[in-house]
Tab-separated table of C-alpha atoms in Angstrom:
chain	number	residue	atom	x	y	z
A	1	UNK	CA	0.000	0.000	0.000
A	2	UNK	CA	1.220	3.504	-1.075
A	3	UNK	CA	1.162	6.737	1.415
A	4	UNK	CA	-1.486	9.279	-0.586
A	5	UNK	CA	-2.546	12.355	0.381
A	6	UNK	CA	-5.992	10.753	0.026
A	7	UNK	CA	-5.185	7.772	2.453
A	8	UNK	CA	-3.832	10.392	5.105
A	9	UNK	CA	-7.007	12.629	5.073
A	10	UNK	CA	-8.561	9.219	6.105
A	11	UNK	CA	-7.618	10.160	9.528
A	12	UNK	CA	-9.380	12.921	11.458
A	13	UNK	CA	-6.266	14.404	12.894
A	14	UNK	CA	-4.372	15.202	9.490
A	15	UNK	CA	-7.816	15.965	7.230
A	16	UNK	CA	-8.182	19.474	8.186
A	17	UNK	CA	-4.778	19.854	6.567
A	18	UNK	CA	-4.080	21.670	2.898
A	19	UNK	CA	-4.260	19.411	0.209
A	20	UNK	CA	-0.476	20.347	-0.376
A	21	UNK	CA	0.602	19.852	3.201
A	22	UNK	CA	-0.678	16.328	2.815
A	23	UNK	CA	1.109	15.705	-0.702
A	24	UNK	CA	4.766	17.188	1.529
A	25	UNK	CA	3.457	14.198	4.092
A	26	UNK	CA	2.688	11.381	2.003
A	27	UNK	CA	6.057	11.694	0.522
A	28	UNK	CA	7.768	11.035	3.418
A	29	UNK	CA	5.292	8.404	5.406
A	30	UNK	CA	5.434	4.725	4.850
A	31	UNK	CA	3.020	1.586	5.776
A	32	UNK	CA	3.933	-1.173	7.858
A	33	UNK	CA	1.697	-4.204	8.529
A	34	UNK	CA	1.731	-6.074	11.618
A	35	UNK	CA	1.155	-9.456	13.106
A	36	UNK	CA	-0.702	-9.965	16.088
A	37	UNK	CA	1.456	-9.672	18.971
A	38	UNK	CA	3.901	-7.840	17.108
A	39	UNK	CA	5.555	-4.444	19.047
A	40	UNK	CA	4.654	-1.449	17.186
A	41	UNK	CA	6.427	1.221	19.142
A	42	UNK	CA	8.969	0.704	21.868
A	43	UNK	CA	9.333	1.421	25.311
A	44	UNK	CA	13.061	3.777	26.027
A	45	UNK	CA	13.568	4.132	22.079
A	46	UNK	CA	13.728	7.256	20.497
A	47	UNK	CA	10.936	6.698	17.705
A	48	UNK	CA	11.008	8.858	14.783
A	49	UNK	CA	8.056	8.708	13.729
A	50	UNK	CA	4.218	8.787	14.912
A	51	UNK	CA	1.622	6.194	14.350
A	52	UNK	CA	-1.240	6.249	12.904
A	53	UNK	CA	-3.639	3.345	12.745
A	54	UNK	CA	-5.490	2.146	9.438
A	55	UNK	CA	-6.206	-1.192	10.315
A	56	UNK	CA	-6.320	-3.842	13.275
A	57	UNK	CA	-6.188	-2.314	17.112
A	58	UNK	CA	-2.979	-1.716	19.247
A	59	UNK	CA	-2.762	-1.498	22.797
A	60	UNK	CA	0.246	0.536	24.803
A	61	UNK	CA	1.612	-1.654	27.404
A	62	UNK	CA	4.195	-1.703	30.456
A	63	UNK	CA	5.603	-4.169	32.619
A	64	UNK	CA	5.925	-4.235	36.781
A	65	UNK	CA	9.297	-4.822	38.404
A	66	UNK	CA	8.486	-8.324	38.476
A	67	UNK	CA	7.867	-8.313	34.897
A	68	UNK	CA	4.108	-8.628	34.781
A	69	UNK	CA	2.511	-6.934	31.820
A	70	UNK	CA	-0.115	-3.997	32.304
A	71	UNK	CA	-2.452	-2.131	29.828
A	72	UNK	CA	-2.536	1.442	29.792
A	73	UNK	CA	-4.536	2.369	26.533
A	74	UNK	CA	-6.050	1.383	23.535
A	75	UNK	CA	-5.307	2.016	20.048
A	76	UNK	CA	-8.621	2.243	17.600
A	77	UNK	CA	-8.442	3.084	13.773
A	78	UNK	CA	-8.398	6.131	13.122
A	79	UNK	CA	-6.068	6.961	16.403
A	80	UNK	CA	-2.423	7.696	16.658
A	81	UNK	CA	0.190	6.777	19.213
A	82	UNK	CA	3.888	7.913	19.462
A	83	UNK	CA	3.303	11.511	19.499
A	84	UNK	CA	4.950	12.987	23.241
A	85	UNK	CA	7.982	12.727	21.887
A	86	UNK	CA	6.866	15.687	19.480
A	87	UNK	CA	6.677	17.757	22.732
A	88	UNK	CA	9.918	16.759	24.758
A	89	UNK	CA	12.017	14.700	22.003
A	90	UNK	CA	12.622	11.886	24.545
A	91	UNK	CA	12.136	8.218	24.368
A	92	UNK	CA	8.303	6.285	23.790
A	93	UNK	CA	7.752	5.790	27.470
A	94	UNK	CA	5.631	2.699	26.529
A	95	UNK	CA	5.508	-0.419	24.121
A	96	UNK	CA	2.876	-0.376	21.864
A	97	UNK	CA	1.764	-3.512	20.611
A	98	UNK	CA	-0.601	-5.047	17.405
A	99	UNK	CA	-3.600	-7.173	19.352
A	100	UNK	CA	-4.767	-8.086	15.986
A	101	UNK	CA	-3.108	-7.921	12.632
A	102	UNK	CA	-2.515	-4.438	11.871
A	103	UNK	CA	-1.773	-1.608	9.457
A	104	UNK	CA	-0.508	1.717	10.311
A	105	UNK	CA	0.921	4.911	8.713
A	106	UNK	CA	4.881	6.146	10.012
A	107	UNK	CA	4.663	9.798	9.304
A	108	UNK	CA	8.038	11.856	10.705
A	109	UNK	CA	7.868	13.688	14.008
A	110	UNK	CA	10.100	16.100	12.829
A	111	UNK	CA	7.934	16.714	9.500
A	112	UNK	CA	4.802	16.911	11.696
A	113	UNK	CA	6.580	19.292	14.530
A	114	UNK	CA	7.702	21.516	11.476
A	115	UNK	CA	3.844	21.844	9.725
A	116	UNK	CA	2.365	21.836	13.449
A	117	UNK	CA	3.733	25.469	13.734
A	118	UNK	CA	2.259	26.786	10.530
A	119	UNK	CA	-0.810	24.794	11.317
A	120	UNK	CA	-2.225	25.703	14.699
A	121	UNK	CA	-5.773	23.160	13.811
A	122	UNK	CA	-2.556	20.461	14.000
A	123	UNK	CA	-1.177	21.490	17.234
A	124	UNK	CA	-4.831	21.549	19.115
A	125	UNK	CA	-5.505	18.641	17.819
A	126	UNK	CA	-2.318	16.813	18.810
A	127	UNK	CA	-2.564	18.760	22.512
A	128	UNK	CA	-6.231	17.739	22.956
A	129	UNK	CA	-5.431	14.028	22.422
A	130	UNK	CA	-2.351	13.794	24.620
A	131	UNK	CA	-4.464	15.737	27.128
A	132	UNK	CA	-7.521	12.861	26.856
A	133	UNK	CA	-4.982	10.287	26.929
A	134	UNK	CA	-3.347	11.601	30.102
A	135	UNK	CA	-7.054	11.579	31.404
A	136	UNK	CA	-7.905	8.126	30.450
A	137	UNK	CA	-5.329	6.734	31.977
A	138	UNK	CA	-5.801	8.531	35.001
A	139	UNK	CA	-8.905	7.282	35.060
A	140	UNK	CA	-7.390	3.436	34.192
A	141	UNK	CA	-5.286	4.128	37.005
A	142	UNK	CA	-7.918	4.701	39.531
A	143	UNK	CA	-9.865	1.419	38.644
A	144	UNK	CA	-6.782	-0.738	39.979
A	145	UNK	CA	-7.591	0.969	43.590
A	146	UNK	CA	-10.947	-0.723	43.125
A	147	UNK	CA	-10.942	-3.552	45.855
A	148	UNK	CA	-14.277	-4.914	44.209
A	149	UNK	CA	-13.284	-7.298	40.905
A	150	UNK	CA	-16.789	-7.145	39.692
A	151	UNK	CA	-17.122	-3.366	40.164
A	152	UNK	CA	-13.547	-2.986	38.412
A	153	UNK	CA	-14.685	-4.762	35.245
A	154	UNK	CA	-17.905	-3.343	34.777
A	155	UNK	CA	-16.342	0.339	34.913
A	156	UNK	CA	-13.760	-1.189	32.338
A	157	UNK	CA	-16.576	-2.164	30.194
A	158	UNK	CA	-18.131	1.384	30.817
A	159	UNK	CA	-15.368	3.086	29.936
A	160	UNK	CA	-15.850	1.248	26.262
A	161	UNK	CA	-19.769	2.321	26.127
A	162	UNK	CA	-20.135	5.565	23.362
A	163	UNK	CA	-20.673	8.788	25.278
A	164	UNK	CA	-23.894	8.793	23.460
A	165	UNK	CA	-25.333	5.819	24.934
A	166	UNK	CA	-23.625	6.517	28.265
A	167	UNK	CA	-25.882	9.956	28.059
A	168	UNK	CA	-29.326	8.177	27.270
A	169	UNK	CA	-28.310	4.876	28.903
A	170	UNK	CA	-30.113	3.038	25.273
A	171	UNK	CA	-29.107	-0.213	24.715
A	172	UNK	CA	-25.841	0.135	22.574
A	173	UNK	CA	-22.803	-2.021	20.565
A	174	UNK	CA	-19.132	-2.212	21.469
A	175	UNK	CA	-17.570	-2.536	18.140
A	176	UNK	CA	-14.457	-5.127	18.450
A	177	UNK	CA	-14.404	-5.250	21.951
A	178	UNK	CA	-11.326	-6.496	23.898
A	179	UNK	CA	-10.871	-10.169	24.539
A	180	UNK	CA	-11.406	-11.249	28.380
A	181	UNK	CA	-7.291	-11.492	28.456
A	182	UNK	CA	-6.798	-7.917	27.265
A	183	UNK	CA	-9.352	-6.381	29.621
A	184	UNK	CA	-7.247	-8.606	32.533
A	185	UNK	CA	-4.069	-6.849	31.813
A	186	UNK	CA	-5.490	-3.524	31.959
A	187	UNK	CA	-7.361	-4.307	35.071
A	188	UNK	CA	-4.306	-6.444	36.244
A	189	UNK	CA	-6.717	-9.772	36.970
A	190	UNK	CA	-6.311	-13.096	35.995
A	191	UNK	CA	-8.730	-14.105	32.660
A	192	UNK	CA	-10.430	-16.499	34.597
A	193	UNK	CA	-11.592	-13.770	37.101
A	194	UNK	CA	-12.762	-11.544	34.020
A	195	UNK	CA	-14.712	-14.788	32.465
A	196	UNK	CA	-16.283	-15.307	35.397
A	197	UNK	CA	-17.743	-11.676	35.761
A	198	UNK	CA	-18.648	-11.841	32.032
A	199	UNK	CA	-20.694	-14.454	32.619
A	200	UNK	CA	-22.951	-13.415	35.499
A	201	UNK	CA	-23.046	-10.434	33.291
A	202	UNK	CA	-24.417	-12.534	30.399
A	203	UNK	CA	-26.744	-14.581	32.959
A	204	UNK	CA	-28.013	-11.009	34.129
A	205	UNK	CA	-28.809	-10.103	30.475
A	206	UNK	CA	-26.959	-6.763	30.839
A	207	UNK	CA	-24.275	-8.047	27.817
A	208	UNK	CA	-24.664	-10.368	25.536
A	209	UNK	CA	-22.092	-11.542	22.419
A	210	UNK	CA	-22.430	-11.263	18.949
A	211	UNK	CA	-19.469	-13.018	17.739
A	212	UNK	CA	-15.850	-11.797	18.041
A	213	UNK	CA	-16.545	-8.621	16.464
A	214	UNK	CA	-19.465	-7.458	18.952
A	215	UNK	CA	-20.451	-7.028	22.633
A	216	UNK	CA	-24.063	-6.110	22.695
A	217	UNK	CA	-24.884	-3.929	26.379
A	218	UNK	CA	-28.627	-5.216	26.371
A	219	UNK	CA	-29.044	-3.294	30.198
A	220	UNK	CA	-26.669	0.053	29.598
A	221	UNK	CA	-28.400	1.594	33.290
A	222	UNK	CA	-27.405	-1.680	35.200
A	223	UNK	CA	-24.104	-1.288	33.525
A	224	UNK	CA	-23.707	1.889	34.991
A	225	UNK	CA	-25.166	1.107	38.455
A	226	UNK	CA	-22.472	-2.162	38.304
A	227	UNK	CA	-19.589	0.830	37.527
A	228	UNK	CA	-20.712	2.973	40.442
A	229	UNK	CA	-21.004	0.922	42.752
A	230	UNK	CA	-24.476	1.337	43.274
A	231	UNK	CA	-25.370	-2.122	42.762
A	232	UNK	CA	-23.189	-5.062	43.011
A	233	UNK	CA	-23.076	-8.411	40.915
């Protein structure tokens, strides 16, 4: 796959750009597929480039002194990763890493930091999502202080649920949600502990699954009750 000026006003961060500031980009971005598993970005390097996501989802990971493996964020389409290093030049303080097979746009930092001070619409857009991904994982922070599993994976899930349908509490889709092992390392759990919340969820009606692809919330208030702690499994 070749970089076009087309394929990079696929993603909402670099669209509001001119036409000719996306030809300058495509020119110097490249594609890289990825196997599942694969490391995308990592952790103490220097990366040179930042990461935008075409295909597949990623997940940014770290690992305790004793080498166990946490999740800090997730990656969707659409999304970029790699990008404090615009702000400080240091190292990716985090691996990144494909949890499916994945394709994703390299375009340079130093191209990017160069066009982001002609651009201002660049460099709001890049400080509003470093500023929502220091939030979210604030808030993926505080749900390892939860002493409750249950309660901890039901915020989890909630955290997934569309703003929408977290305003009108409707019944609602998570598109491609994470696999009971992936929401475990963010939540630092075993997978048998997340199964076995999953499925008093299911028993409860307030999820049900559609295939891989598809977590239907069937009960979005109970959801939310579950999350506050207002009710408990």
């Amino acid at each position: 796959m070749q970089v076009t000026p087309e394929l990079l006003g696929t993603f909402p961060g670099l669209k509001p750009l001119p036409q000719t500031t996306l030809v300058q980009l495509a020119q110097q971005s490249s594609v890289r597929k990825f196997a599942r598993r694969a490391v995308v970005l990592n952790a103490g390097v220097r990366e040179e480039c930042v990461c935008f996501l075409f295909e597949g989802r990623l997940q940014g990971v770290d690992f305790t002194i004793d080498g166990r493996e946490v999740g800090l964020y997730f990656v969707e389409p659409g999304d970029f990763c790699g990008e404090l290093g615009m702000f400080d030049r240091g190292p990716q303080p985090e691996f990144v890493i494909a949890l499916t097979a994945a394709v994703a746009v390299f375009v340079p930092m130093d191209s990017l930091r160069e066009i982001s001070m002609q651009a201002p619409v660049l460099l709001s857009m890049l400080g509003e999502r470093l500023a929502a991904r220091v939030r979210q994982m604030t808030r993926q922070r505080s749900l390892l202080g939860l002493p409750n599993i249950s309660q901890r994976v039901c915020c989890q899930l909630w955290m997934l649920v569309p703003e929408k349908a977290q305003e009108s509490l409707q019944d609602t889709v998570i598109m491609n949600p994470p696999t009971h092992m992936e929401i475990a390392i963010m939540l630092s759990l075993s997978r048998e502990s997340v199964s076995r919340v999953f499925q008093i969820l299911q028993t409860r009606q307030i999820v049900k699954r559609d295939g891989p692809g598809m977590l239907l919330i069937t009960d979005t208030g109970a959801l939310k009750q579950l999350a506050e702690g207002a009710e408990e499994l």
